[in-house]
Amino acid sequence: MNVEEDVERLKEEIQRLGSSQPDGSFKVTFGVLFSDDRCANIFEALVGTLRAAKKRKVVTYEGELLLQGVHDNVYITLLQPKSLPSGEAAATTPPADAS
């Protein structure tokens, strides 16, 4: 897979695992994304894919580099949602506040 394909797959996974927000974006924590079995099988380098998506302004999150354990509670926000395949619904409950 190339980077563009990985970024598109990342969009799908954030929508699958994340919560939709009133502004149309989706949020998921790094820990949820990193520990998901499906994501582990899809992305050889999740952190690299996240950095590429951030550079393309597809996602936003605090910091430059996310590390498992240390940054598990960091929210990743998908700014450019992708249409979900039929039969898949995103969660509609907002994520718990991390404060």
mmCIF file of N, CA, C and O in Angstrom:
data_model
loop_
_atom_site.group_PDB
_atom_site.id
_atom_site.type_symbol
_atom_site.label_atom_id
_atom_site.label_comp_id
_atom_site.label_asym_id
_atom_site.label_seq_id
_atom_site.Cartn_x
_atom_site.Cartn_y
_atom_site.Cartn_z
ATOM 1 N N MET A 1 0.830 -1.191 0.000
ATOM 2 C CA MET A 1 0.000 0.000 0.000
ATOM 3 C C MET A 1 0.870 1.247 0.000
ATOM 4 O O MET A 1 1.936 1.262 0.584
ATOM 5 N N ASN A 2 0.352 2.290 -0.610
ATOM 6 C CA ASN A 2 1.071 3.555 -0.564
ATOM 7 C C ASN A 2 0.492 4.437 0.544
ATOM 8 O O ASN A 2 -0.500 4.096 1.175
ATOM 9 N N VAL A 3 1.090 5.575 0.764
ATOM 10 C CA VAL A 3 0.705 6.455 1.865
ATOM 11 C C VAL A 3 -0.734 6.947 1.712
ATOM 12 O O VAL A 3 -1.500 6.967 2.675
ATOM 13 N N GLU A 4 -1.105 7.322 0.494
ATOM 14 C CA GLU A 4 -2.466 7.826 0.272
ATOM 15 C C GLU A 4 -3.506 6.759 0.608
ATOM 16 O O GLU A 4 -4.543 7.058 1.214
ATOM 17 N N GLU A 5 -3.254 5.511 0.227
ATOM 18 C CA GLU A 5 -4.169 4.414 0.553
ATOM 19 C C GLU A 5 -4.231 4.196 2.059
ATOM 20 O O GLU A 5 -5.314 3.972 2.610
ATOM 21 N N ASP A 6 -3.081 4.269 2.721
ATOM 22 C CA ASP A 6 -3.052 4.106 4.174
ATOM 23 C C ASP A 6 -3.850 5.203 4.871
ATOM 24 O O ASP A 6 -4.563 4.940 5.839
ATOM 25 N N VAL A 7 -3.734 6.429 4.397
ATOM 26 C CA VAL A 7 -4.478 7.538 4.992
ATOM 27 C C VAL A 7 -5.980 7.321 4.809
ATOM 28 O O VAL A 7 -6.767 7.565 5.734
ATOM 29 N N GLU A 8 -6.383 6.845 3.647
ATOM 30 C CA GLU A 8 -7.806 6.554 3.419
ATOM 31 C C GLU A 8 -8.299 5.452 4.353
ATOM 32 O O GLU A 8 -9.394 5.543 4.916
ATOM 33 N N ARG A 9 -7.497 4.418 4.543
ATOM 34 C CA ARG A 9 -7.868 3.334 5.475
ATOM 35 C C ARG A 9 -7.940 3.860 6.902
ATOM 36 O O ARG A 9 -8.802 3.475 7.680
ATOM 37 N N LEU A 10 -7.024 4.762 7.253
ATOM 38 C CA LEU A 10 -7.029 5.364 8.582
ATOM 39 C C LEU A 10 -8.332 6.113 8.819
ATOM 40 O O LEU A 10 -8.922 6.031 9.897
ATOM 41 N N LYS A 11 -8.797 6.845 7.820
ATOM 42 C CA LYS A 11 -10.074 7.553 7.934
ATOM 43 C C LYS A 11 -11.207 6.576 8.266
ATOM 44 O O LYS A 11 -12.029 6.844 9.149
ATOM 45 N N GLU A 12 -11.228 5.461 7.563
ATOM 46 C CA GLU A 12 -12.268 4.452 7.807
ATOM 47 C C GLU A 12 -12.203 3.919 9.225
ATOM 48 O O GLU A 12 -13.228 3.759 9.893
ATOM 49 N N GLU A 13 -10.996 3.642 9.696
ATOM 50 C CA GLU A 13 -10.835 3.062 11.031
ATOM 51 C C GLU A 13 -11.168 4.061 12.132
ATOM 52 O O GLU A 13 -11.757 3.686 13.146
ATOM 53 N N ILE A 14 -10.838 5.318 11.942
ATOM 54 C CA ILE A 14 -11.191 6.331 12.944
ATOM 55 C C ILE A 14 -12.704 6.468 13.024
ATOM 56 O O ILE A 14 -13.272 6.580 14.111
ATOM 57 N N GLN A 15 -13.375 6.416 11.888
ATOM 58 C CA GLN A 15 -14.838 6.485 11.912
ATOM 59 C C GLN A 15 -15.445 5.243 12.563
ATOM 60 O O GLN A 15 -16.421 5.335 13.292
ATOM 61 N N ARG A 16 -14.846 4.094 12.317
ATOM 62 C CA ARG A 16 -15.365 2.846 12.896
ATOM 63 C C ARG A 16 -15.207 2.839 14.405
ATOM 64 O O ARG A 16 -16.121 2.446 15.136
ATOM 65 N N LEU A 17 -14.059 3.288 14.893
ATOM 66 C CA LEU A 17 -13.755 3.209 16.317
ATOM 67 C C LEU A 17 -14.110 4.467 17.103
ATOM 68 O O LEU A 17 -14.260 4.414 18.318
ATOM 69 N N GLY A 18 -14.231 5.580 16.410
ATOM 70 C CA GLY A 18 -14.407 6.857 17.087
ATOM 71 C C GLY A 18 -15.858 7.246 17.295
ATOM 72 O O GLY A 18 -16.785 6.492 17.007
ATOM 73 N N SER A 19 -16.018 8.431 17.817
ATOM 74 C CA SER A 19 -17.333 9.005 18.088
ATOM 75 C C SER A 19 -17.537 10.227 17.207
ATOM 76 O O SER A 19 -16.637 11.065 17.084
ATOM 77 N N SER A 20 -18.724 10.331 16.616
ATOM 78 C CA SER A 20 -19.002 11.496 15.784
ATOM 79 C C SER A 20 -19.230 12.701 16.677
ATOM 80 O O SER A 20 -19.758 12.597 17.781
ATOM 81 N N GLN A 21 -18.800 13.839 16.197
ATOM 82 C CA GLN A 21 -18.913 15.095 16.926
ATOM 83 C C GLN A 21 -19.952 15.979 16.240
ATOM 84 O O GLN A 21 -20.245 15.796 15.057
ATOM 85 N N PRO A 22 -20.504 16.950 16.951
ATOM 86 C CA PRO A 22 -21.523 17.830 16.364
ATOM 87 C C PRO A 22 -21.067 18.545 15.092
ATOM 88 O O PRO A 22 -21.879 18.839 14.217
ATOM 89 N N ASP A 23 -19.768 18.803 14.972
ATOM 90 C CA ASP A 23 -19.259 19.514 13.789
ATOM 91 C C ASP A 23 -19.001 18.590 12.601
ATOM 92 O O ASP A 23 -18.507 19.025 11.568
ATOM 93 N N GLY A 24 -19.299 17.284 12.752
ATOM 94 C CA GLY A 24 -19.103 16.331 11.658
ATOM 95 C C GLY A 24 -17.778 15.597 11.706
ATOM 96 O O GLY A 24 -17.550 14.679 10.930
ATOM 97 N N SER A 25 -16.908 15.992 12.603
ATOM 98 C CA SER A 25 -15.628 15.298 12.746
ATOM 99 C C SER A 25 -15.826 14.036 13.589
ATOM 100 O O SER A 25 -16.913 13.787 14.110
ATOM 101 N N PHE A 26 -14.778 13.244 13.698
ATOM 102 C CA PHE A 26 -14.785 12.037 14.533
ATOM 103 C C PHE A 26 -13.581 12.087 15.443
ATOM 104 O O PHE A 26 -12.516 12.552 15.047
ATOM 105 N N LYS A 27 -13.754 11.569 16.683
ATOM 106 C CA LYS A 27 -12.649 11.535 17.647
ATOM 107 C C LYS A 27 -12.457 10.127 18.164
ATOM 108 O O LYS A 27 -13.420 9.402 18.407
ATOM 109 N N VAL A 28 -11.196 9.767 18.341
ATOM 110 C CA VAL A 28 -10.831 8.484 18.942
ATOM 111 C C VAL A 28 -9.513 8.705 19.683
ATOM 112 O O VAL A 28 -8.721 9.556 19.289
ATOM 113 N N THR A 29 -9.304 7.970 20.759
ATOM 114 C CA THR A 29 -8.027 8.104 21.449
ATOM 115 C C THR A 29 -6.985 7.231 20.756
ATOM 116 O O THR A 29 -7.310 6.225 20.123
ATOM 117 N N PHE A 30 -5.732 7.629 20.905
ATOM 118 C CA PHE A 30 -4.638 6.864 20.319
ATOM 119 C C PHE A 30 -4.617 5.446 20.874
ATOM 120 O O PHE A 30 -4.376 4.493 20.135
ATOM 121 N N GLY A 31 -4.886 5.292 22.158
ATOM 122 C CA GLY A 31 -4.869 3.969 22.777
ATOM 123 C C GLY A 31 -5.882 3.027 22.149
ATOM 124 O O GLY A 31 -5.587 1.854 21.910
ATOM 125 N N VAL A 32 -7.084 3.519 21.876
ATOM 126 C CA VAL A 32 -8.120 2.694 21.238
ATOM 127 C C VAL A 32 -7.672 2.296 19.839
ATOM 128 O O VAL A 32 -7.774 1.131 19.447
ATOM 129 N N LEU A 33 -7.165 3.240 19.086
ATOM 130 C CA LEU A 33 -6.714 2.978 17.723
ATOM 131 C C LEU A 33 -5.544 1.999 17.712
ATOM 132 O O LEU A 33 -5.530 1.037 16.947
ATOM 133 N N PHE A 34 -4.569 2.233 18.601
ATOM 134 C CA PHE A 34 -3.362 1.419 18.625
ATOM 135 C C PHE A 34 -3.643 -0.016 19.066
ATOM 136 O O PHE A 34 -3.037 -0.959 18.565
ATOM 137 N N SER A 35 -4.568 -0.201 20.002
ATOM 138 C CA SER A 35 -4.810 -1.539 20.553
ATOM 139 C C SER A 35 -5.846 -2.342 19.770
ATOM 140 O O SER A 35 -6.070 -3.516 20.071
ATOM 141 N N ASP A 36 -6.453 -1.752 18.760
ATOM 142 C CA ASP A 36 -7.449 -2.460 17.964
ATOM 143 C C ASP A 36 -6.781 -3.504 17.066
ATOM 144 O O ASP A 36 -5.831 -3.194 16.344
ATOM 145 N N ASP A 37 -7.278 -4.732 17.119
ATOM 146 C CA ASP A 37 -6.688 -5.826 16.336
ATOM 147 C C ASP A 37 -6.745 -5.564 14.837
ATOM 148 O O ASP A 37 -5.791 -5.841 14.108
ATOM 149 N N ARG A 38 -7.863 -5.039 14.370
ATOM 150 C CA ARG A 38 -8.003 -4.783 12.929
ATOM 151 C C ARG A 38 -6.977 -3.745 12.462
ATOM 152 O O ARG A 38 -6.338 -3.922 11.424
ATOM 153 N N CYS A 39 -6.795 -2.693 13.247
ATOM 154 C CA CYS A 39 -5.792 -1.674 12.897
ATOM 155 C C CYS A 39 -4.385 -2.259 12.916
ATOM 156 O O CYS A 39 -3.565 -1.933 12.059
ATOM 157 N N ALA A 40 -4.124 -3.112 13.888
ATOM 158 C CA ALA A 40 -2.802 -3.741 13.970
ATOM 159 C C ALA A 40 -2.506 -4.562 12.726
ATOM 160 O O ALA A 40 -1.363 -4.622 12.265
ATOM 161 N N ASN A 41 -3.537 -5.178 12.158
ATOM 162 C CA ASN A 41 -3.356 -5.985 10.953
ATOM 163 C C ASN A 41 -3.258 -5.138 9.689
ATOM 164 O O ASN A 41 -2.635 -5.553 8.713
ATOM 165 N N ILE A 42 -3.859 -3.964 9.702
ATOM 166 C CA ILE A 42 -3.870 -3.103 8.513
ATOM 167 C C ILE A 42 -2.596 -2.273 8.400
ATOM 168 O O ILE A 42 -1.979 -2.184 7.344
ATOM 169 N N PHE A 43 -2.210 -1.645 9.501
ATOM 170 C CA PHE A 43 -1.128 -0.660 9.463
ATOM 171 C C PHE A 43 0.178 -1.230 9.999
ATOM 172 O O PHE A 43 0.262 -1.596 11.161
ATOM 173 N N GLU A 44 1.177 -1.284 9.135
ATOM 174 C CA GLU A 44 2.507 -1.715 9.570
ATOM 175 C C GLU A 44 3.132 -0.666 10.475
ATOM 176 O O GLU A 44 3.859 -0.988 11.402
ATOM 177 N N ALA A 45 2.846 0.596 10.190
ATOM 178 C CA ALA A 45 3.416 1.700 10.960
ATOM 179 C C ALA A 45 2.317 2.729 11.225
ATOM 180 O O ALA A 45 2.225 3.745 10.541
ATOM 181 N N LEU A 46 1.485 2.460 12.228
ATOM 182 C CA LEU A 46 0.357 3.343 12.539
ATOM 183 C C LEU A 46 0.825 4.764 12.836
ATOM 184 O O LEU A 46 0.237 5.728 12.344
ATOM 185 N N VAL A 47 1.874 4.907 13.608
ATOM 186 C CA VAL A 47 2.361 6.234 13.969
ATOM 187 C C VAL A 47 2.797 7.002 12.719
ATOM 188 O O VAL A 47 2.508 8.192 12.573
ATOM 189 N N GLY A 48 3.448 6.334 11.795
ATOM 190 C CA GLY A 48 3.851 6.970 10.542
ATOM 191 C C GLY A 48 2.655 7.383 9.705
ATOM 192 O O GLY A 48 2.647 8.458 9.097
ATOM 193 N N THR A 49 1.629 6.548 9.667
ATOM 194 C CA THR A 49 0.409 6.873 8.925
ATOM 195 C C THR A 49 -0.290 8.067 9.562
ATOM 196 O O THR A 49 -0.786 8.957 8.859
ATOM 197 N N LEU A 50 -0.333 8.105 10.900
ATOM 198 C CA LEU A 50 -0.924 9.255 11.591
ATOM 199 C C LEU A 50 -0.166 10.542 11.272
ATOM 200 O O LEU A 50 -0.774 11.591 11.028
ATOM 201 N N ARG A 51 1.151 10.468 11.263
ATOM 202 C CA ARG A 51 1.956 11.663 10.950
ATOM 203 C C ARG A 51 1.701 12.135 9.518
ATOM 204 O O ARG A 51 1.608 13.337 9.253
ATOM 205 N N ALA A 52 1.596 11.187 8.587
ATOM 206 C CA ALA A 52 1.312 11.549 7.196
ATOM 207 C C ALA A 52 -0.073 12.186 7.077
ATOM 208 O O ALA A 52 -0.255 13.168 6.346
ATOM 209 N N ALA A 53 -1.049 11.646 7.804
ATOM 210 C CA ALA A 53 -2.412 12.192 7.773
ATOM 211 C C ALA A 53 -2.445 13.586 8.409
ATOM 212 O O ALA A 53 -3.159 14.470 7.927
ATOM 213 N N LYS A 54 -1.667 13.786 9.462
ATOM 214 C CA LYS A 54 -1.610 15.100 10.107
ATOM 215 C C LYS A 54 -0.974 16.120 9.171
ATOM 216 O O LYS A 54 -1.452 17.245 9.046
ATOM 217 N N LYS A 55 0.073 15.724 8.489
ATOM 218 C CA LYS A 55 0.750 16.607 7.537
ATOM 219 C C LYS A 55 -0.200 17.030 6.412
ATOM 220 O O LYS A 55 -0.136 18.164 5.930
ATOM 221 N N ARG A 56 -1.101 16.123 6.028
ATOM 222 C CA ARG A 56 -2.075 16.402 4.962
ATOM 223 C C ARG A 56 -3.338 17.081 5.498
ATOM 224 O O ARG A 56 -4.300 17.270 4.765
ATOM 225 N N LYS A 57 -3.349 17.390 6.812
ATOM 226 C CA LYS A 57 -4.482 18.047 7.466
ATOM 227 C C LYS A 57 -5.763 17.214 7.400
ATOM 228 O O LYS A 57 -6.864 17.741 7.314
ATOM 229 N N VAL A 58 -5.594 15.902 7.453
ATOM 230 C CA VAL A 58 -6.727 14.978 7.491
ATOM 231 C C VAL A 58 -7.117 14.722 8.947
ATOM 232 O O VAL A 58 -8.291 14.579 9.263
ATOM 233 N N VAL A 59 -6.115 14.671 9.818
ATOM 234 C CA VAL A 59 -6.347 14.496 11.257
ATOM 235 C C VAL A 59 -5.568 15.558 12.021
ATOM 236 O O VAL A 59 -4.649 16.182 11.472
ATOM 237 N N THR A 60 -5.942 15.724 13.266
ATOM 238 C CA THR A 60 -5.186 16.604 14.157
ATOM 239 C C THR A 60 -5.082 15.941 15.520
ATOM 240 O O THR A 60 -5.971 15.189 15.918
ATOM 241 N N TYR A 61 -3.969 16.183 16.183
ATOM 242 C CA TYR A 61 -3.749 15.710 17.546
ATOM 243 C C TYR A 61 -2.596 16.517 18.125
ATOM 244 O O TYR A 61 -1.825 17.132 17.388
ATOM 245 N N GLU A 62 -2.517 16.530 19.460
ATOM 246 C CA GLU A 62 -1.446 17.272 20.124
ATOM 247 C C GLU A 62 -0.139 16.508 20.032
ATOM 248 O O GLU A 62 -0.119 15.288 20.171
ATOM 249 N N GLY A 63 0.926 17.231 19.816
ATOM 250 C CA GLY A 63 2.251 16.632 19.778
ATOM 251 C C GLY A 63 2.672 16.215 18.388
ATOM 252 O O GLY A 63 1.912 16.311 17.428
ATOM 253 N N GLU A 64 3.907 15.764 18.300
ATOM 254 C CA GLU A 64 4.489 15.325 17.029
ATOM 255 C C GLU A 64 4.432 13.813 16.881
ATOM 256 O O GLU A 64 4.076 13.293 15.845
ATOM 257 N N LEU A 65 4.819 13.118 17.951
ATOM 258 C CA LEU A 65 4.968 11.666 17.910
ATOM 259 C C LEU A 65 4.149 11.051 19.039
ATOM 260 O O LEU A 65 4.266 11.465 20.184
ATOM 261 N N LEU A 66 3.302 10.085 18.702
ATOM 262 C CA LEU A 66 2.492 9.408 19.711
ATOM 263 C C LEU A 66 3.115 8.062 20.042
ATOM 264 O O LEU A 66 3.505 7.310 19.152
ATOM 265 N N LEU A 67 3.207 7.772 21.340
ATOM 266 C CA LEU A 67 3.806 6.530 21.803
ATOM 267 C C LEU A 67 2.792 5.742 22.622
ATOM 268 O O LEU A 67 2.071 6.322 23.445
ATOM 269 N N GLN A 68 2.768 4.424 22.418
ATOM 270 C CA GLN A 68 1.862 3.570 23.163
ATOM 271 C C GLN A 68 2.129 3.707 24.660
ATOM 272 O O GLN A 68 3.274 3.769 25.096
ATOM 273 N N GLY A 69 1.051 3.751 25.432
ATOM 274 C CA GLY A 69 1.166 3.887 26.878
ATOM 275 C C GLY A 69 1.227 5.340 27.296
ATOM 276 O O GLY A 69 0.345 5.833 27.981
ATOM 277 N N VAL A 70 2.234 6.056 26.846
ATOM 278 C CA VAL A 70 2.424 7.460 27.213
ATOM 279 C C VAL A 70 1.298 8.338 26.674
ATOM 280 O O VAL A 70 0.827 9.247 27.354
ATOM 281 N N HIS A 71 0.853 8.069 25.444
ATOM 282 C CA HIS A 71 -0.123 8.931 24.779
ATOM 283 C C HIS A 71 -1.462 8.231 24.506
ATOM 284 O O HIS A 71 -2.203 8.655 23.624
ATOM 285 N N ASP A 72 -1.786 7.210 25.271
ATOM 286 C CA ASP A 72 -3.028 6.464 25.039
ATOM 287 C C ASP A 72 -4.281 7.327 25.141
ATOM 288 O O ASP A 72 -5.282 7.036 24.494
ATOM 289 N N ASN A 73 -4.251 8.400 25.938
ATOM 290 C CA ASN A 73 -5.431 9.240 26.130
ATOM 291 C C ASN A 73 -5.459 10.475 25.240
ATOM 292 O O ASN A 73 -6.335 11.326 25.390
ATOM 293 N N VAL A 74 -4.538 10.568 24.302
ATOM 294 C CA VAL A 74 -4.514 11.702 23.368
ATOM 295 C C VAL A 74 -5.596 11.477 22.309
ATOM 296 O O VAL A 74 -5.680 10.414 21.692
ATOM 297 N N TYR A 75 -6.432 12.503 22.120
ATOM 298 C CA TYR A 75 -7.487 12.406 21.109
ATOM 299 C C TYR A 75 -6.953 12.702 19.720
ATOM 300 O O TYR A 75 -6.201 13.664 19.524
ATOM 301 N N ILE A 76 -7.359 11.874 18.780
ATOM 302 C CA ILE A 76 -7.076 12.078 17.360
ATOM 303 C C ILE A 76 -8.409 12.476 16.741
ATOM 304 O O ILE A 76 -9.410 11.770 16.897
ATOM 305 N N THR A 77 -8.429 13.599 16.064
ATOM 306 C CA THR A 77 -9.655 14.093 15.445
ATOM 307 C C THR A 77 -9.548 13.974 13.939
ATOM 308 O O THR A 77 -8.609 14.507 13.334
ATOM 309 N N LEU A 78 -10.497 13.275 13.353
ATOM 310 C CA LEU A 78 -10.589 13.151 11.896
ATOM 311 C C LEU A 78 -11.333 14.366 11.378
ATOM 312 O O LEU A 78 -12.508 14.564 11.688
ATOM 313 N N LEU A 79 -10.652 15.191 10.595
ATOM 314 C CA LEU A 79 -11.232 16.429 10.099
ATOM 315 C C LEU A 79 -11.986 16.253 8.791
ATOM 316 O O LEU A 79 -12.871 17.031 8.475
ATOM 317 N N GLN A 80 -11.620 15.233 8.032
ATOM 318 C CA GLN A 80 -12.223 14.995 6.719
ATOM 319 C C GLN A 80 -12.834 13.604 6.681
ATOM 320 O O GLN A 80 -12.237 12.672 6.144
ATOM 321 N N PRO A 81 -14.026 13.433 7.266
ATOM 322 C CA PRO A 81 -14.623 12.094 7.295
ATOM 323 C C PRO A 81 -14.848 11.530 5.903
ATOM 324 O O PRO A 81 -15.077 12.264 4.948
ATOM 325 N N LYS A 82 -14.764 10.238 5.839
ATOM 326 C CA LYS A 82 -15.005 9.502 4.611
ATOM 327 C C LYS A 82 -16.355 8.831 4.766
ATOM 328 O O LYS A 82 -16.721 8.411 5.849
ATOM 329 N N SER A 83 -17.103 8.702 3.701
ATOM 330 C CA SER A 83 -18.387 8.019 3.769
ATOM 331 C C SER A 83 -18.170 6.589 4.213
ATOM 332 O O SER A 83 -17.304 5.894 3.693
ATOM 333 N N LEU A 84 -18.973 6.165 5.197
ATOM 334 C CA LEU A 84 -18.853 4.796 5.691
ATOM 335 C C LEU A 84 -19.499 3.827 4.718
ATOM 336 O O LEU A 84 -20.530 4.124 4.124
ATOM 337 N N PRO A 85 -18.905 2.638 4.558
ATOM 338 C CA PRO A 85 -19.544 1.612 3.741
ATOM 339 C C PRO A 85 -20.898 1.253 4.330
ATOM 340 O O PRO A 85 -21.088 1.321 5.536
ATOM 341 N N SER A 86 -21.841 0.879 3.493
ATOM 342 C CA SER A 86 -23.164 0.525 3.998
ATOM 343 C C SER A 86 -23.052 -0.630 4.978
ATOM 344 O O SER A 86 -22.236 -1.527 4.825
ATOM 345 N N GLY A 87 -23.865 -0.560 6.014
ATOM 346 C CA GLY A 87 -23.843 -1.608 7.021
ATOM 347 C C GLY A 87 -22.941 -1.303 8.193
ATOM 348 O O GLY A 87 -22.972 -1.986 9.202
ATOM 349 N N GLU A 88 -22.104 -0.256 8.087
ATOM 350 C CA GLU A 88 -21.237 0.123 9.200
ATOM 351 C C GLU A 88 -21.703 1.455 9.739
ATOM 352 O O GLU A 88 -21.884 2.404 9.001
ATOM 353 N N ALA A 89 -21.908 1.514 11.022
ATOM 354 C CA ALA A 89 -22.343 2.753 11.657
ATOM 355 C C ALA A 89 -21.287 3.201 12.655
ATOM 356 O O ALA A 89 -20.693 2.385 13.345
ATOM 357 N N ALA A 90 -21.085 4.481 12.710
ATOM 358 C CA ALA A 90 -20.145 5.034 13.679
ATOM 359 C C ALA A 90 -20.858 5.275 14.995
ATOM 360 O O ALA A 90 -22.058 5.486 15.034
ATOM 361 N N ALA A 91 -20.112 5.256 16.063
ATOM 362 C CA ALA A 91 -20.672 5.561 17.372
ATOM 363 C C ALA A 91 -21.114 7.022 17.378
ATOM 364 O O ALA A 91 -20.480 7.872 16.781
ATOM 365 N N THR A 92 -22.213 7.316 18.066
ATOM 366 C CA THR A 92 -22.699 8.675 18.089
ATOM 367 C C THR A 92 -22.564 9.319 19.456
ATOM 368 O O THR A 92 -22.914 10.466 19.625
ATOM 369 N N THR A 93 -22.051 8.597 20.409
ATOM 370 C CA THR A 93 -21.868 9.178 21.729
ATOM 371 C C THR A 93 -20.540 9.883 21.791
ATOM 372 O O THR A 93 -19.546 9.390 21.264
ATOM 373 N N PRO A 94 -20.508 11.062 22.402
ATOM 374 C CA PRO A 94 -19.232 11.780 22.478
ATOM 375 C C PRO A 94 -18.275 11.066 23.421
ATOM 376 O O PRO A 94 -18.699 10.393 24.354
ATOM 377 N N PRO A 95 -16.988 11.199 23.171
ATOM 378 C CA PRO A 95 -15.999 10.566 24.049
ATOM 379 C C PRO A 95 -15.997 11.242 25.410
ATOM 380 O O PRO A 95 -16.344 12.420 25.533
ATOM 381 N N ALA A 96 -15.589 10.516 26.424
ATOM 382 C CA ALA A 96 -15.485 11.077 27.765
ATOM 383 C C ALA A 96 -14.413 12.144 27.784
ATOM 384 O O ALA A 96 -13.394 12.029 27.108
ATOM 385 N N ASP A 97 -14.619 13.163 28.563
ATOM 386 C CA ASP A 97 -13.648 14.240 28.655
ATOM 387 C C ASP A 97 -12.388 13.736 29.333
ATOM 388 O O ASP A 97 -12.444 13.062 30.346
ATOM 389 N N ALA A 98 -11.244 14.031 28.756
ATOM 390 C CA ALA A 98 -9.975 13.492 29.254
ATOM 391 C C ALA A 98 -9.333 14.374 30.324
ATOM 392 O O ALA A 98 -8.203 14.197 30.686
ATOM 393 N N SER A 99 -10.071 15.376 30.826
ATOM 394 C CA SER A 99 -9.444 16.271 31.808
ATOM 395 C C SER A 99 -9.374 15.686 33.182
ATOM 396 O O SER A 99 -9.862 14.787 33.622
#
